[in-house]
């Protein structure tokens, strides 16, 4: 990175001022390079929650939160969601360019032929209680994959990184479907190579060995779109976790397990599950009639209630993924004849009220992708507890692309944030009777 602009930082405590280089990206805000700040001034910067801190440079995904724009490798999400399938999107995120026909075919072949998991993996599942949350199962099983591939875990070997990427993308649907089948007590379904990535996932989740499973094309396309929309989202909490875990040299399966654990939280990937639970609660407590009361609670800071599926750290405009998911929501409900579904009607009313309410308008709180993805997933027959697993499956490619980018960077260092210490200064241990 080269710098033509500089920032001068002056101090009121006698510390000499310092000049800091400024770097420009292709688009988006410039960054001030503070890497030498501590050495020059003995001071750290303070930015809990990374409100103003770029933790890396990246070529993968760009979000303009004010415009409501999301680009994967420069391509708008709207064009990718309309013209490409999930595996093309994976290829793009991993390699930087969209595949041509031959590359697409080859990539499909590689992924399709790595979908089976080691037969011993089935025993890991038996160790979990039947009522375990599938995300708990997924964190454990993805981490456990590292135990099966000792021969290809050299993170400094590009070939090893590639095969790990293919394995993770290919095996996630199998593991996610197994996590589901385990909770419902049905036999695990082996993957089928004649189905698409999303069609195969549907069959492994909803098919049984007793009869043929016919993939509905509208629903298959909807699921594929959910995967495309969730494939990457630059330096969010789970991706930053994957990068931080990876910066220590940990293997990719362990890093992705760390990402899955982070995604689980309701402020991140758990939001669509929390959103559907919220809709269910409103429905049980009076439905549309009670929306006003619910919104009043959301606006009351002391209630601790949030309107799940609304608001975003980066988007201060309509989340572009939400627009596409809204469209898919209508398609799926139309296909299944569910337009009159009470939960859907409730969500549309809630959306309308929130979009007109000054509390939300003044804070630039718009629906995010999770507001609609839960409704679509429910319509597809995916149980609420599985929503975050589907998100984790979709995001695996983003995590692995970001991890790979970091490992390939010759300047990469272990991530090690600093702190402002506000605890007790040095003191001496007193004998126990004197405490
Ligand atoms: N309902 C009610 N008030 C909200 C909400 C909400 N969903 N989101 C933000 N606010 C308020 C917040 O209380 C604050 O008010 P004030 O200025 O009066 O103190 C203001 O809006 C600014 O919010 P913030 O908490 O500073 O925003 P943040 O960037 O820290 O949080 C967020 C972003 C996503 C954690 C938050 O909007 C939220 O909790 N939303 C609900 C959960 C959700 O839907 N998460 C999914 C995010 S999209 C999936 C993903 O990309 O992972």
XYZ file of C-alpha atoms and ligand atoms in Angstrom:
487
model
C 0.000 0.000 0.000
C 1.312 3.450 -0.844
C 0.279 6.680 0.776
C 0.112 10.156 -0.703
C -2.071 11.689 2.018
C -1.076 12.062 5.663
C -2.843 12.842 8.941
C -1.151 14.791 11.713
C -2.032 13.815 15.256
C -1.310 16.414 17.939
C -1.461 15.947 21.727
C -2.251 18.200 24.664
C 0.001 16.306 27.066
C 3.345 17.299 25.588
C 3.763 14.198 23.397
C 5.319 15.343 20.074
C 2.833 15.281 17.172
C 3.054 12.406 14.694
C 2.362 12.057 10.993
C 0.305 9.042 10.034
C 0.017 7.661 6.482
C -3.459 7.524 4.899
C -4.300 4.782 2.397
C -7.072 4.846 -0.194
C -9.074 1.781 -1.133
C -10.733 1.229 -4.526
C -13.961 2.554 -3.012
C -15.028 3.332 0.532
C -13.470 5.322 3.364
C -9.701 5.934 3.511
C -7.827 4.429 6.454
C -5.261 6.023 8.767
C -2.329 3.686 9.402
C -1.731 3.630 13.164
C 0.529 0.595 13.263
C 3.538 2.636 14.412
C 1.542 4.803 16.834
C 2.490 2.893 19.976
C 6.170 2.857 19.049
C 6.139 6.611 18.347
C 3.902 7.828 21.194
C 3.505 5.036 23.775
C -0.263 5.247 23.259
C -2.833 2.788 21.922
C -6.047 3.645 20.106
C -9.338 2.701 21.803
C -12.131 1.262 19.661
C -14.174 -1.465 21.356
C -16.645 -2.955 18.897
C -14.405 -1.823 15.991
C -16.623 1.178 15.241
C -13.864 2.943 13.248
C -11.205 0.308 12.774
C -10.274 -1.555 9.594
C -8.638 -4.760 10.813
C -7.286 -5.801 7.396
C -7.269 -4.937 3.716
C -9.365 -7.223 1.537
C -10.358 -7.724 -2.106
C -13.362 -9.924 -1.476
C -16.535 -8.114 -0.424
C -17.528 -4.462 -0.310
C -20.529 -2.964 1.462
C -21.704 0.614 1.095
C -23.998 0.822 4.088
C -25.375 4.261 3.246
C -26.261 3.316 -0.331
C -27.406 -0.177 0.641
C -24.942 -1.802 -1.771
C -23.260 -5.204 -1.482
C -20.594 -6.341 -3.959
C -18.838 -9.715 -4.078
C -15.526 -9.206 -5.929
C -17.103 -6.101 -7.514
C -20.328 -7.746 -8.687
C -23.615 -6.420 -7.240
C -25.474 -8.988 -5.152
C -28.637 -8.367 -7.219
C -26.870 -9.525 -10.422
C -25.311 -12.551 -8.752
C -28.582 -13.598 -7.117
C -30.392 -13.324 -10.458
C -27.804 -14.749 -12.873
C -25.621 -17.163 -10.928
C -26.009 -20.196 -8.726
C -24.430 -20.690 -5.319
C -21.452 -22.721 -6.538
C -20.586 -20.068 -9.158
C -20.720 -17.547 -6.309
C -18.426 -19.755 -4.225
C -15.962 -19.967 -7.117
C -16.044 -16.193 -7.457
C -15.447 -15.568 -3.756
C -12.587 -18.070 -3.617
C -10.867 -17.217 -6.894
C -11.720 -13.582 -7.589
C -13.386 -14.167 -10.989
C -16.598 -15.816 -12.151
C -15.964 -19.250 -13.672
C -16.345 -19.905 -17.388
C -18.399 -22.960 -18.379
C -15.495 -25.422 -18.086
C -14.324 -23.999 -14.746
C -17.885 -24.092 -13.417
C -18.244 -27.737 -14.435
C -14.925 -28.686 -12.898
C -15.676 -26.838 -9.628
C -19.133 -28.464 -9.416
C -17.486 -31.832 -9.968
C -14.904 -31.267 -7.224
C -17.505 -30.127 -4.682
C -19.983 -32.848 -5.630
C -17.328 -35.529 -5.201
C -16.371 -34.437 -1.679
C -19.837 -34.350 -0.113
C -19.605 -37.599 1.836
C -18.223 -37.429 5.360
C -16.103 -40.161 6.901
C -18.451 -42.902 8.104
C -17.001 -42.547 11.621
C -18.465 -39.032 11.776
C -21.872 -40.631 12.340
C -20.642 -41.759 15.789
C -19.944 -38.172 16.814
C -23.637 -37.448 16.386
C -24.652 -40.304 18.678
C -22.708 -38.570 21.468
C -25.117 -35.617 21.510
C -28.445 -35.511 23.329
C -31.315 -35.716 20.837
C -32.549 -32.311 21.961
C -29.155 -30.618 21.545
C -29.297 -27.363 19.579
C -28.112 -28.218 16.041
C -25.628 -25.336 16.197
C -23.954 -27.011 19.200
C -23.730 -30.186 17.125
C -22.396 -28.298 14.096
C -19.670 -26.448 16.041
C -18.493 -29.794 17.424
C -18.653 -31.760 14.192
C -16.970 -29.147 11.971
C -14.161 -28.799 14.515
C -13.925 -32.599 14.582
C -13.319 -32.703 10.797
C -9.729 -31.570 11.506
C -9.144 -34.988 13.045
C -9.744 -36.678 9.674
C -7.386 -34.753 7.382
C -3.935 -34.760 8.994
C -2.380 -35.246 5.566
C -3.602 -31.906 4.221
C -3.569 -29.390 7.053
C -0.394 -27.488 6.171
C -1.770 -23.959 6.030
C 1.306 -22.728 4.157
C 0.614 -25.111 1.281
C -1.794 -23.575 -1.283
C -2.853 -27.062 -2.480
C -3.781 -28.047 1.081
C -5.735 -24.825 1.555
C -7.633 -25.498 -1.689
C -8.596 -29.037 -0.758
C -9.719 -27.878 2.700
C -11.906 -25.218 1.065
C -13.520 -27.801 -1.225
C -14.014 -30.227 1.656
C -15.651 -27.621 3.856
C -18.012 -26.320 1.138
C -18.894 -29.873 0.084
C -19.396 -31.408 3.528
C -21.320 -28.613 5.230
C -24.693 -29.571 3.647
C -24.115 -33.197 4.641
C -23.307 -32.252 8.246
C -26.159 -29.729 8.486
C -28.632 -32.324 7.188
C -27.212 -34.934 9.582
C -27.629 -32.505 12.510
C -31.288 -32.134 11.505
C -31.942 -35.837 10.940
C -30.409 -36.611 14.322
C -32.812 -34.265 16.129
C -35.842 -35.856 14.433
C -34.570 -39.402 14.842
C -34.574 -40.238 11.120
C -31.781 -42.080 9.285
C -28.994 -39.984 7.797
C -29.333 -39.609 4.022
C -26.216 -40.004 1.874
C -25.599 -37.238 -0.684
C -26.571 -37.783 -4.325
C -24.281 -36.640 -7.123
C -27.028 -36.088 -9.700
C -28.597 -33.239 -7.722
C -27.609 -29.587 -7.482
C -25.911 -28.319 -4.316
C -29.205 -26.968 -2.945
C -31.327 -29.849 -4.283
C -28.995 -32.294 -2.574
C -29.300 -30.405 0.715
C -33.102 -30.502 0.453
C -33.114 -34.215 -0.214
C -30.682 -34.960 2.616
C -32.893 -32.944 4.980
C -36.375 -33.889 3.866
C -36.010 -37.186 2.013
C -36.150 -40.607 3.635
C -34.831 -43.963 2.409
C -38.472 -45.131 2.116
C -39.391 -43.204 -1.016
C -38.074 -41.086 -3.852
C -37.711 -37.394 -3.026
C -38.633 -34.986 -5.818
C -36.928 -31.607 -5.579
C -39.314 -28.679 -6.180
C -37.450 -26.294 -8.528
C -38.947 -23.081 -7.114
C -37.977 -24.062 -3.587
C -34.553 -25.265 -4.738
C -33.886 -21.891 -6.369
C -35.112 -20.106 -3.211
C -32.726 -22.087 -1.025
C -29.898 -21.423 -3.469
C -30.676 -17.708 -3.233
C -30.580 -17.813 0.579
C -27.108 -19.335 0.256
C -25.912 -16.712 -2.262
C -27.176 -13.822 -0.118
C -25.423 -15.136 2.985
C -22.171 -16.234 1.302
C -20.023 -13.355 2.544
C -20.403 -10.034 4.305
C -16.881 -8.630 4.760
C -15.439 -8.247 8.271
C -18.483 -9.131 10.436
C -18.122 -10.757 13.870
C -17.847 -14.374 12.702
C -15.508 -13.578 9.794
C -13.285 -11.518 12.069
C -13.279 -14.469 14.478
C -12.212 -16.826 11.690
C -9.418 -14.425 10.726
C -8.297 -14.006 14.340
C -8.331 -17.759 14.974
C -6.513 -18.338 11.671
C -3.887 -15.699 12.454
C -2.455 -18.021 15.096
C -1.911 -20.721 12.468
C -4.893 -22.871 13.558
C -6.196 -25.281 10.901
C -9.148 -24.206 8.704
C -11.663 -26.639 10.239
C -10.919 -25.297 13.744
C -11.182 -21.708 12.442
C -14.534 -22.338 10.750
C -15.822 -23.998 13.948
C -14.894 -20.758 15.772
C -16.805 -18.793 13.118
C -19.861 -21.020 13.564
C -19.768 -20.452 17.340
C -19.701 -16.679 16.807
C -22.475 -16.785 14.234
C -24.747 -18.477 16.759
C -25.381 -15.258 18.733
C -28.777 -13.531 18.317
C -27.166 -10.217 17.329
C -25.534 -11.995 14.328
C -26.622 -15.240 12.668
C -29.097 -16.184 15.345
C -31.250 -13.189 14.377
C -33.522 -15.037 11.924
C -34.302 -17.660 14.560
C -34.893 -14.886 17.125
C -37.015 -13.019 14.561
C -39.310 -15.966 13.960
C -39.603 -16.588 17.693
C -40.565 -12.930 18.099
C -43.271 -13.277 15.419
C -44.534 -16.460 17.090
C -44.714 -14.696 20.466
C -46.643 -11.732 19.053
C -48.967 -14.147 17.274
C -49.612 -16.125 20.462
C -50.239 -12.941 22.446
C -52.926 -11.430 20.253
C -51.364 -11.149 16.767
C -51.797 -8.077 14.523
C -53.955 -6.346 17.171
C -51.016 -6.315 19.568
C -48.344 -4.942 17.222
C -48.773 -1.433 18.648
C -48.079 -2.687 22.174
C -45.066 -4.630 20.966
C -43.604 -1.627 19.115
C -44.076 0.496 22.258
C -41.994 -2.075 24.181
C -39.295 -2.016 21.494
C -39.085 1.777 21.808
C -38.793 1.602 25.589
C -35.051 1.366 26.351
C -35.724 -0.272 29.723
C -37.642 -3.196 28.237
C -34.567 -4.710 26.586
C -36.821 -5.755 23.670
C -35.522 -5.268 20.133
C -37.308 -5.600 16.859
C -35.397 -8.601 15.566
C -34.599 -8.511 11.859
C -34.328 -4.725 11.934
C -31.177 -2.626 12.074
C -27.631 -3.340 11.034
C -24.199 -2.149 12.099
C -23.229 -1.290 8.520
C -26.459 -0.768 6.532
C -28.054 2.553 7.323
C -30.359 2.017 4.348
C -32.435 -0.943 3.144
C -30.271 -4.085 3.273
C -29.976 -5.083 -0.436
C -30.205 -8.740 0.590
C -33.507 -8.004 2.327
C -35.023 -6.733 -0.954
C -34.042 -9.945 -2.747
C -35.189 -12.124 0.144
C -38.532 -10.283 0.234
C -38.993 -11.115 -3.487
C -38.110 -14.774 -2.822
C -40.496 -14.788 0.121
C -43.398 -13.872 -2.180
C -42.329 -16.498 -4.759
C -42.093 -19.294 -2.206
C -45.330 -18.454 -0.426
C -47.044 -18.236 -3.848
C -45.668 -21.628 -4.892
C -46.874 -23.191 -1.648
C -50.180 -21.303 -1.531
C -49.236 -19.729 1.806
C -49.948 -16.048 1.109
C -52.618 -16.124 3.797
C -50.274 -17.580 6.377
C -50.989 -15.602 9.594
C -47.301 -15.280 10.502
C -46.502 -13.846 7.078
C -49.370 -11.368 7.317
C -48.195 -10.381 10.787
C -44.642 -9.800 9.564
C -45.825 -7.646 6.652
C -47.880 -5.509 9.021
C -44.959 -5.201 11.437
C -42.649 -4.220 8.591
C -45.088 -1.555 7.362
C -45.563 -0.040 10.822
C -41.843 -0.009 11.606
C -40.959 1.562 8.244
C -43.337 4.446 8.972
C -42.502 4.932 12.662
C -40.218 7.858 13.486
C -38.234 5.783 16.039
C -37.021 3.498 13.246
C -36.885 6.115 10.484
C -34.766 8.571 12.516
C -32.329 5.812 13.526
C -32.147 4.484 9.964
C -33.340 1.066 11.090
C -34.497 -0.933 8.067
C -35.371 -4.611 7.732
C -32.272 -6.757 7.329
C -32.059 -10.053 5.428
C -33.066 -12.016 8.516
C -36.462 -10.415 8.701
C -37.506 -12.371 5.590
C -35.139 -15.331 5.513
C -36.794 -16.895 8.562
C -40.212 -16.760 6.890
C -38.812 -18.298 3.696
C -37.013 -21.041 5.585
C -40.092 -21.843 7.628
C -42.094 -22.135 4.396
C -39.418 -24.466 2.975
C -40.022 -26.729 5.980
C -36.773 -25.881 7.749
C -37.359 -25.795 11.524
C -36.472 -22.594 13.361
C -33.619 -24.213 15.300
C -31.903 -25.032 11.957
C -31.916 -21.476 10.540
C -28.500 -20.524 11.864
C -27.054 -23.813 10.580
C -28.218 -22.878 7.073
C -26.580 -19.473 7.511
C -23.362 -21.164 8.683
C -23.431 -23.452 5.652
C -23.828 -20.481 3.301
C -21.170 -18.384 5.057
C -18.547 -21.150 5.072
C -17.288 -20.075 1.652
C -16.938 -16.457 2.802
C -15.069 -17.512 5.922
C -12.725 -19.764 3.983
C -12.096 -17.155 1.257
C -11.259 -14.542 3.911
C -9.089 -16.998 5.833
C -7.239 -17.922 2.646
C -6.721 -14.271 1.739
C -5.216 -13.635 5.162
C -2.923 -16.665 5.138
C -1.694 -15.824 1.612
C -0.727 -12.293 2.694
C 3.054 -12.181 3.309
C 2.533 -9.350 5.837
C 0.075 -11.393 7.920
C 0.678 -11.254 11.691
C -1.056 -12.894 14.629
C -4.030 -10.740 15.694
C -3.386 -9.319 19.147
C -5.596 -6.412 20.279
C -4.386 -4.257 23.171
C -6.413 -2.840 26.053
C -6.997 0.108 28.333
C -6.395 -1.407 31.752
C -8.748 -0.027 34.404
C -8.334 -2.696 37.088
C -6.245 -2.640 40.222
C -2.632 -1.471 39.919
C 0.147 -3.686 41.355
C -0.523 -4.799 44.935
C 0.776 -7.434 47.322
C -0.958 -10.653 48.385
C -1.907 -10.561 52.088
C -1.837 -13.655 54.250
C -5.300 -15.276 54.254
C -6.102 -14.257 57.883
C -5.414 -10.601 57.077
C -7.794 -10.361 54.048
N -34.879 -2.646 17.577
C -34.977 -1.516 18.311
N -34.029 -0.582 18.398
C -32.893 -0.799 17.728
C -32.696 -1.965 16.938
C -33.741 -2.903 16.884
N -33.627 -4.016 16.155
N -31.469 -1.911 16.386
C -30.900 -0.771 16.812
N -31.765 -0.091 17.614
C -31.550 1.223 18.219
C -30.537 1.172 19.366
O -31.163 0.950 20.602
C -29.922 2.556 19.274
O -30.838 3.477 19.833
P -30.308 4.823 20.583
O -29.555 5.589 19.524
O -31.536 5.487 21.048
O -29.427 4.341 21.700
C -29.879 2.830 17.769
O -30.954 2.051 17.208
C -28.560 2.474 17.100
O -28.346 1.071 17.272
P -26.980 0.402 17.748
O -27.294 -0.613 18.805
O -25.958 1.450 18.041
O -26.547 -0.326 16.433
P -25.445 -1.428 16.352
O -24.747 -1.169 15.063
O -24.610 -1.521 17.550
O -26.312 -2.775 16.275
C -27.509 -4.626 15.505
C -26.661 -3.414 15.127
C -27.703 -5.501 14.263
C -26.766 -5.486 16.557
C -28.859 -4.146 16.051
O -29.512 -3.352 15.076
C -29.766 -5.297 16.474
O -29.602 -5.833 17.571
N -30.732 -5.720 15.591
C -31.604 -6.826 15.890
C -30.844 -8.103 15.657
C -30.698 -8.420 14.182
O -31.655 -8.357 13.424
N -29.460 -8.791 13.801
C -29.188 -9.242 12.438
C -28.193 -8.421 11.739
S -28.158 -8.865 10.018
C -27.423 -10.390 10.005
C -25.950 -10.297 9.954
O -25.409 -9.643 9.036
O -25.336 -10.950 10.828
